[in-house]
Amino acid sequence: MKPALLFIAVFILSCALTADAQTSGFTMRLRGMQPRADLFKQDVDDGGVGLNAGYYRVAKDNHFSYDVTVFADKMSYRYYVDDYDYLNGTTLFSGLAATPSYCFNPRGNVHISVGLSLKAGFNWGFGVVHEYAQGDADSDPRVESKSASAGFTSAFAPMVIIGIPSDGGETSAGLELGYDTSDYGTGVNKLRSKYYPPLNYHSGYLFVGVYVRFQ
């Protein structure tokens, strides 16, 4: 998806809903992420967290809504170099997201919706090589620290949303489950080191998150 399409979609959606809006305000979304390529691994370092914060608007019939937010996704990745060293790597993806959604049952006690988040932003890669030490892993000494710019990318994330309505009928908080096409390895693949070869890790990720809306 070309980044320009994201901003065009945001503009069109904003114009369509602004004239027929019931509520608007501030929203925040927090999610945990697990790369698809390592879905069944038990390594807690192979996971990430994401945060969105911005503006939302709901149409009068409570069926359609959208939000425009800034976001930051921290995607952690561990690579075992050899019997002596390992890499703790991170891809940081940050930018702008637009998320339209449609609620099937706006008069229900629990709202069921589908949404699609369109994302565009910049990536950075960070990596720290540790040497195994005896005892607590938190004391493993650092032997190298690297960072790299990883460029501008875009992605999309379809999701199912389970919402809790407020007294006014619109969704005020809820749970999100979905899949994000952001490349989990974009940042760490750019790192260069004398300890490990260039990495070639690619994966989208599954996510579970919560969100709240404030009028």
PDB file of C-alpha atoms in Angstrom:
ATOM      1  CA  MET A   1       0.000   0.000   0.000  1.00  0.00           C
ATOM      2  CA  LYS A   2       1.421   3.404  -0.970  1.00  0.00           C
ATOM      3  CA  PRO A   3       1.640   5.779   2.031  1.00  0.00           C
ATOM      4  CA  ALA A   4      -0.254   8.496   0.123  1.00  0.00           C
ATOM      5  CA  LEU A   5      -3.315   6.223  -0.019  1.00  0.00           C
ATOM      6  CA  LEU A   6      -3.462   6.219   3.762  1.00  0.00           C
ATOM      7  CA  PHE A   7      -3.820   9.972   3.989  1.00  0.00           C
ATOM      8  CA  ILE A   8      -6.354  10.070   1.130  1.00  0.00           C
ATOM      9  CA  ALA A   9      -8.441   7.427   2.914  1.00  0.00           C
ATOM     10  CA  VAL A  10      -8.287   9.395   6.170  1.00  0.00           C
ATOM     11  CA  PHE A  11      -9.411  12.595   4.435  1.00  0.00           C
ATOM     12  CA  ILE A  12     -12.355  10.960   2.632  1.00  0.00           C
ATOM     13  CA  LEU A  13     -13.507   9.132   5.738  1.00  0.00           C
ATOM     14  CA  SER A  14     -13.235  12.262   7.865  1.00  0.00           C
ATOM     15  CA  CYS A  15     -15.364  14.278   5.438  1.00  0.00           C
ATOM     16  CA  ALA A  16     -17.982  11.527   5.256  1.00  0.00           C
ATOM     17  CA  LEU A  17     -18.417  11.182   9.000  1.00  0.00           C
ATOM     18  CA  THR A  18     -17.866  14.730  10.246  1.00  0.00           C
ATOM     19  CA  ALA A  19     -21.249  15.986   9.025  1.00  0.00           C
ATOM     20  CA  ASP A  20     -23.095  13.069  10.615  1.00  0.00           C
ATOM     21  CA  ALA A  21     -21.177  12.643  13.843  1.00  0.00           C
ATOM     22  CA  GLN A  22     -22.716  11.874  17.219  1.00  0.00           C
ATOM     23  CA  THR A  23     -19.666  11.734  19.486  1.00  0.00           C
ATOM     24  CA  SER A  24     -15.954  12.326  19.278  1.00  0.00           C
ATOM     25  CA  GLY A  25     -13.014  12.530  21.623  1.00  0.00           C
ATOM     26  CA  PHE A  26      -9.684  11.040  22.672  1.00  0.00           C
ATOM     27  CA  THR A  27      -8.841   7.347  22.343  1.00  0.00           C
ATOM     28  CA  MET A  28      -5.997   5.069  23.436  1.00  0.00           C
ATOM     29  CA  ARG A  29      -5.202   1.500  22.352  1.00  0.00           C
ATOM     30  CA  LEU A  30      -2.692  -0.912  23.897  1.00  0.00           C
ATOM     31  CA  ARG A  31      -1.853  -4.335  22.465  1.00  0.00           C
ATOM     32  CA  GLY A  32       0.420  -7.328  22.899  1.00  0.00           C
ATOM     33  CA  MET A  33       1.930  -8.894  19.784  1.00  0.00           C
ATOM     34  CA  GLN A  34       3.269 -12.304  18.757  1.00  0.00           C
ATOM     35  CA  PRO A  35       5.022 -12.870  15.394  1.00  0.00           C
ATOM     36  CA  ARG A  36       3.296 -15.426  13.188  1.00  0.00           C
ATOM     37  CA  ALA A  37       6.594 -17.136  12.307  1.00  0.00           C
ATOM     38  CA  ASP A  38       7.218 -17.957  15.976  1.00  0.00           C
ATOM     39  CA  LEU A  39       3.632 -18.457  17.093  1.00  0.00           C
ATOM     40  CA  PHE A  40       4.279 -21.696  18.969  1.00  0.00           C
ATOM     41  CA  LYS A  41       7.605 -20.727  20.525  1.00  0.00           C
ATOM     42  CA  GLN A  42       7.673 -20.252  24.277  1.00  0.00           C
ATOM     43  CA  ASP A  43      10.387 -17.570  24.274  1.00  0.00           C
ATOM     44  CA  VAL A  44       8.939 -14.520  26.020  1.00  0.00           C
ATOM     45  CA  ASP A  45      11.504 -12.316  24.272  1.00  0.00           C
ATOM     46  CA  ASP A  46       9.820 -13.059  20.936  1.00  0.00           C
ATOM     47  CA  GLY A  47       6.964 -10.650  21.514  1.00  0.00           C
ATOM     48  CA  GLY A  48       6.115  -6.982  21.393  1.00  0.00           C
ATOM     49  CA  VAL A  49       3.857  -4.193  22.586  1.00  0.00           C
ATOM     50  CA  GLY A  50       2.100  -1.390  20.734  1.00  0.00           C
ATOM     51  CA  LEU A  51       0.419   1.865  21.740  1.00  0.00           C
ATOM     52  CA  ASN A  52      -1.921   4.209  19.821  1.00  0.00           C
ATOM     53  CA  ALA A  53      -3.232   7.579  20.970  1.00  0.00           C
ATOM     54  CA  GLY A  54      -5.362  10.064  19.077  1.00  0.00           C
ATOM     55  CA  TYR A  55      -8.828  11.185  17.988  1.00  0.00           C
ATOM     56  CA  TYR A  56     -11.992   9.176  17.291  1.00  0.00           C
ATOM     57  CA  ARG A  57     -15.413   9.961  15.829  1.00  0.00           C
ATOM     58  CA  VAL A  58     -18.671   7.957  15.788  1.00  0.00           C
ATOM     59  CA  ALA A  59     -21.541   8.418  13.306  1.00  0.00           C
ATOM     60  CA  LYS A  60     -25.072   9.104  14.574  1.00  0.00           C
ATOM     61  CA  ASP A  61     -26.351   5.585  13.969  1.00  0.00           C
ATOM     62  CA  ASN A  62     -23.412   4.124  15.962  1.00  0.00           C
ATOM     63  CA  HIS A  63     -22.644   1.723  13.102  1.00  0.00           C
ATOM     64  CA  PHE A  64     -19.635   3.535  11.632  1.00  0.00           C
ATOM     65  CA  SER A  65     -16.674   4.999  13.492  1.00  0.00           C
ATOM     66  CA  TYR A  66     -13.039   5.778  12.879  1.00  0.00           C
ATOM     67  CA  ASP A  67      -9.968   6.984  14.699  1.00  0.00           C
ATOM     68  CA  VAL A  68      -6.786   8.718  13.604  1.00  0.00           C
ATOM     69  CA  THR A  69      -3.857   8.081  15.921  1.00  0.00           C
ATOM     70  CA  VAL A  70      -0.117   8.214  16.281  1.00  0.00           C
ATOM     71  CA  PHE A  71       1.320   4.795  17.074  1.00  0.00           C
ATOM     72  CA  ALA A  72       4.505   3.107  18.249  1.00  0.00           C
ATOM     73  CA  ASP A  73       5.124  -0.650  17.928  1.00  0.00           C
ATOM     74  CA  LYS A  74       8.081  -2.207  19.775  1.00  0.00           C
ATOM     75  CA  MET A  75       8.816  -5.639  18.284  1.00  0.00           C
ATOM     76  CA  SER A  76      11.385  -7.690  20.218  1.00  0.00           C
ATOM     77  CA  TYR A  77      13.445 -10.470  18.649  1.00  0.00           C
ATOM     78  CA  ARG A  78      16.099 -12.778  20.138  1.00  0.00           C
ATOM     79  CA  TYR A  79      18.771 -14.429  17.997  1.00  0.00           C
ATOM     80  CA  TYR A  80      21.118 -17.034  19.467  1.00  0.00           C
ATOM     81  CA  VAL A  81      24.526 -16.369  17.916  1.00  0.00           C
ATOM     82  CA  ASP A  82      26.406 -19.364  19.341  1.00  0.00           C
ATOM     83  CA  ASP A  83      27.065 -21.093  22.658  1.00  0.00           C
ATOM     84  CA  TYR A  84      28.597 -17.911  24.047  1.00  0.00           C
ATOM     85  CA  ASP A  85      26.573 -14.950  22.741  1.00  0.00           C
ATOM     86  CA  TYR A  86      23.001 -13.935  21.897  1.00  0.00           C
ATOM     87  CA  LEU A  87      21.340 -10.872  20.386  1.00  0.00           C
ATOM     88  CA  ASN A  88      18.418  -8.990  21.884  1.00  0.00           C
ATOM     89  CA  GLY A  89      17.040  -7.101  18.887  1.00  0.00           C
ATOM     90  CA  THR A  90      14.187  -4.626  18.497  1.00  0.00           C
ATOM     91  CA  THR A  91      12.306  -3.126  15.567  1.00  0.00           C
ATOM     92  CA  LEU A  92      10.580   0.156  16.451  1.00  0.00           C
ATOM     93  CA  PHE A  93       7.843   1.164  13.991  1.00  0.00           C
ATOM     94  CA  SER A  94       6.208   4.557  14.607  1.00  0.00           C
ATOM     95  CA  GLY A  95       3.909   6.795  12.580  1.00  0.00           C
ATOM     96  CA  LEU A  96       0.261   7.531  11.778  1.00  0.00           C
ATOM     97  CA  ALA A  97      -2.681   5.099  11.707  1.00  0.00           C
ATOM     98  CA  ALA A  98      -6.283   5.434  10.513  1.00  0.00           C
ATOM     99  CA  THR A  99      -8.770   2.804  11.694  1.00  0.00           C
ATOM    100  CA  PRO A 100     -12.350   2.738  10.352  1.00  0.00           C
ATOM    101  CA  SER A 101     -14.724   0.180  11.878  1.00  0.00           C
ATOM    102  CA  TYR A 102     -18.300  -1.047  11.485  1.00  0.00           C
ATOM    103  CA  CYS A 103     -20.519  -2.229  14.372  1.00  0.00           C
ATOM    104  CA  PHE A 104     -23.084  -4.916  13.508  1.00  0.00           C
ATOM    105  CA  ASN A 105     -25.289  -4.475  16.600  1.00  0.00           C
ATOM    106  CA  PRO A 106     -25.082  -0.920  18.004  1.00  0.00           C
ATOM    107  CA  ARG A 107     -28.125  -1.537  20.256  1.00  0.00           C
ATOM    108  CA  GLY A 108     -26.696  -4.692  21.834  1.00  0.00           C
ATOM    109  CA  ASN A 109     -25.312  -5.078  25.337  1.00  0.00           C
ATOM    110  CA  VAL A 110     -21.995  -6.111  23.769  1.00  0.00           C
ATOM    111  CA  HIS A 111     -20.937  -4.570  20.461  1.00  0.00           C
ATOM    112  CA  ILE A 112     -19.406  -6.771  17.750  1.00  0.00           C
ATOM    113  CA  SER A 113     -17.441  -4.880  15.097  1.00  0.00           C
ATOM    114  CA  VAL A 114     -14.869  -5.349  12.375  1.00  0.00           C
ATOM    115  CA  GLY A 115     -12.146  -2.832  11.665  1.00  0.00           C
ATOM    116  CA  LEU A 116      -9.168  -2.203   9.417  1.00  0.00           C
ATOM    117  CA  SER A 117      -6.173  -0.199  10.583  1.00  0.00           C
ATOM    118  CA  LEU A 118      -4.071   1.493   7.878  1.00  0.00           C
ATOM    119  CA  LYS A 119      -0.570   2.367   9.079  1.00  0.00           C
ATOM    120  CA  ALA A 120       2.383   4.308   7.684  1.00  0.00           C
ATOM    121  CA  GLY A 121       5.573   5.257   9.473  1.00  0.00           C
ATOM    122  CA  PHE A 122       9.318   4.942   9.976  1.00  0.00           C
ATOM    123  CA  ASN A 123      11.331   1.976  11.269  1.00  0.00           C
ATOM    124  CA  TRP A 124      14.436   1.765  13.407  1.00  0.00           C
ATOM    125  CA  GLY A 125      16.483  -1.250  14.439  1.00  0.00           C
ATOM    126  CA  PHE A 126      18.301  -1.747  17.742  1.00  0.00           C
ATOM    127  CA  GLY A 127      20.453  -4.662  18.827  1.00  0.00           C
ATOM    128  CA  VAL A 128      22.483  -5.586  21.890  1.00  0.00           C
ATOM    129  CA  VAL A 129      24.762  -8.637  21.931  1.00  0.00           C
ATOM    130  CA  HIS A 130      25.114 -10.287  25.338  1.00  0.00           C
ATOM    131  CA  GLU A 131      27.663 -12.825  26.489  1.00  0.00           C
ATOM    132  CA  TYR A 132      26.309 -15.693  28.560  1.00  0.00           C
ATOM    133  CA  ALA A 133      27.272 -15.418  32.219  1.00  0.00           C
ATOM    134  CA  GLN A 134      26.860 -17.755  35.137  1.00  0.00           C
ATOM    135  CA  GLY A 135      23.709 -17.238  37.182  1.00  0.00           C
ATOM    136  CA  ASP A 136      21.014 -14.646  36.513  1.00  0.00           C
ATOM    137  CA  ALA A 137      20.484 -13.883  32.803  1.00  0.00           C
ATOM    138  CA  ASP A 138      19.856 -10.228  33.684  1.00  0.00           C
ATOM    139  CA  SER A 139      23.545  -9.937  34.570  1.00  0.00           C
ATOM    140  CA  ASP A 140      24.795 -11.149  31.158  1.00  0.00           C
ATOM    141  CA  PRO A 141      27.381  -8.531  30.074  1.00  0.00           C
ATOM    142  CA  ARG A 142      26.898  -6.479  26.917  1.00  0.00           C
ATOM    143  CA  VAL A 143      29.610  -6.924  24.316  1.00  0.00           C
ATOM    144  CA  GLU A 144      28.091  -4.830  21.501  1.00  0.00           C
ATOM    145  CA  SER A 145      25.297  -2.310  20.917  1.00  0.00           C
ATOM    146  CA  LYS A 146      24.065  -1.290  17.450  1.00  0.00           C
ATOM    147  CA  SER A 147      21.294   0.799  15.884  1.00  0.00           C
ATOM    148  CA  ALA A 148      20.176   1.392  12.297  1.00  0.00           C
ATOM    149  CA  SER A 149      17.623   3.335  10.295  1.00  0.00           C
ATOM    150  CA  ALA A 150      15.247   0.982   8.465  1.00  0.00           C
ATOM    151  CA  GLY A 151      13.178   3.314   6.308  1.00  0.00           C
ATOM    152  CA  PHE A 152       9.544   4.205   5.684  1.00  0.00           C
ATOM    153  CA  THR A 153       6.920   1.460   5.306  1.00  0.00           C
ATOM    154  CA  SER A 154       3.150   0.976   5.401  1.00  0.00           C
ATOM    155  CA  ALA A 155       0.949  -1.886   6.626  1.00  0.00           C
ATOM    156  CA  PHE A 156      -2.628  -2.833   7.406  1.00  0.00           C
ATOM    157  CA  ALA A 157      -4.303  -4.755  10.213  1.00  0.00           C
ATOM    158  CA  PRO A 158      -7.787  -6.328   9.981  1.00  0.00           C
ATOM    159  CA  MET A 159      -9.395  -6.973  13.359  1.00  0.00           C
ATOM    160  CA  VAL A 160     -12.470  -8.127  15.249  1.00  0.00           C
ATOM    161  CA  ILE A 161     -13.591  -5.772  18.016  1.00  0.00           C
ATOM    162  CA  ILE A 162     -15.689  -6.649  21.070  1.00  0.00           C
ATOM    163  CA  GLY A 163     -16.934  -3.448  22.677  1.00  0.00           C
ATOM    164  CA  ILE A 164     -18.722  -2.334  25.835  1.00  0.00           C
ATOM    165  CA  PRO A 165     -21.305   0.422  25.219  1.00  0.00           C
ATOM    166  CA  SER A 166     -21.692   3.536  27.347  1.00  0.00           C
ATOM    167  CA  ASP A 167     -25.006   5.009  28.511  1.00  0.00           C
ATOM    168  CA  GLY A 168     -25.256   6.915  25.229  1.00  0.00           C
ATOM    169  CA  GLY A 169     -25.060   3.707  23.198  1.00  0.00           C
ATOM    170  CA  GLU A 170     -21.652   4.202  21.579  1.00  0.00           C
ATOM    171  CA  THR A 171     -18.726   1.916  22.394  1.00  0.00           C
ATOM    172  CA  SER A 172     -16.576   3.232  25.244  1.00  0.00           C
ATOM    173  CA  ALA A 173     -14.053   0.406  25.725  1.00  0.00           C
ATOM    174  CA  GLY A 174     -13.310  -2.996  24.328  1.00  0.00           C
ATOM    175  CA  LEU A 175     -11.065  -5.801  23.152  1.00  0.00           C
ATOM    176  CA  GLU A 176      -9.353  -6.111  19.749  1.00  0.00           C
ATOM    177  CA  LEU A 177      -8.054  -9.289  18.083  1.00  0.00           C
ATOM    178  CA  GLY A 178      -6.379  -9.280  14.693  1.00  0.00           C
ATOM    179  CA  TYR A 179      -3.425  -9.705  12.381  1.00  0.00           C
ATOM    180  CA  ASP A 180      -0.943  -6.987  11.393  1.00  0.00           C
ATOM    181  CA  THR A 181       1.111  -7.132   8.180  1.00  0.00           C
ATOM    182  CA  SER A 182       3.932  -4.978   9.610  1.00  0.00           C
ATOM    183  CA  ASP A 183       7.261  -6.758   9.024  1.00  0.00           C
ATOM    184  CA  TYR A 184       8.504  -7.785  12.463  1.00  0.00           C
ATOM    185  CA  GLY A 185      12.102  -7.972  11.276  1.00  0.00           C
ATOM    186  CA  THR A 186      12.397  -4.686   9.343  1.00  0.00           C
ATOM    187  CA  GLY A 187      14.655  -3.026  11.895  1.00  0.00           C
ATOM    188  CA  VAL A 188      16.810  -5.942  13.052  1.00  0.00           C
ATOM    189  CA  ASN A 189      17.483  -6.987   9.444  1.00  0.00           C
ATOM    190  CA  LYS A 190      19.348  -3.696   8.933  1.00  0.00           C
ATOM    191  CA  LEU A 191      21.773  -4.292  11.808  1.00  0.00           C
ATOM    192  CA  ARG A 192      25.377  -5.176  11.001  1.00  0.00           C
ATOM    193  CA  SER A 193      27.721  -6.860  13.456  1.00  0.00           C
ATOM    194  CA  LYS A 194      30.963  -8.775  13.768  1.00  0.00           C
ATOM    195  CA  TYR A 195      29.147 -11.289  15.973  1.00  0.00           C
ATOM    196  CA  TYR A 196      26.355 -12.442  13.643  1.00  0.00           C
ATOM    197  CA  PRO A 197      25.629 -12.435   9.877  1.00  0.00           C
ATOM    198  CA  PRO A 198      23.000 -10.096   8.364  1.00  0.00           C
ATOM    199  CA  LEU A 199      19.614 -11.289   9.598  1.00  0.00           C
ATOM    200  CA  ASN A 200      16.757 -12.217   7.278  1.00  0.00           C
ATOM    201  CA  TYR A 201      13.750 -12.442   9.589  1.00  0.00           C
ATOM    202  CA  HIS A 202      10.307 -11.628   8.201  1.00  0.00           C
ATOM    203  CA  SER A 203       6.909 -12.052   9.809  1.00  0.00           C
ATOM    204  CA  GLY A 204       3.590 -10.351  10.378  1.00  0.00           C
ATOM    205  CA  TYR A 205       2.090 -10.679  13.832  1.00  0.00           C
ATOM    206  CA  LEU A 206      -1.073 -11.572  15.701  1.00  0.00           C
ATOM    207  CA  PHE A 207      -2.238  -9.140  18.364  1.00  0.00           C
ATOM    208  CA  VAL A 208      -4.651  -8.852  21.262  1.00  0.00           C
ATOM    209  CA  GLY A 209      -5.380  -5.399  22.611  1.00  0.00           C
ATOM    210  CA  VAL A 210      -7.658  -3.168  24.636  1.00  0.00           C
ATOM    211  CA  TYR A 211      -8.896   0.327  23.892  1.00  0.00           C
ATOM    212  CA  VAL A 212     -10.761   3.112  25.656  1.00  0.00           C
ATOM    213  CA  ARG A 213     -12.600   6.179  24.359  1.00  0.00           C
ATOM    214  CA  PHE A 214     -13.002   9.443  26.277  1.00  0.00           C
ATOM    215  CA  GLN A 215     -15.601  12.035  25.275  1.00  0.00           C
TER     216      GLN A 215
END
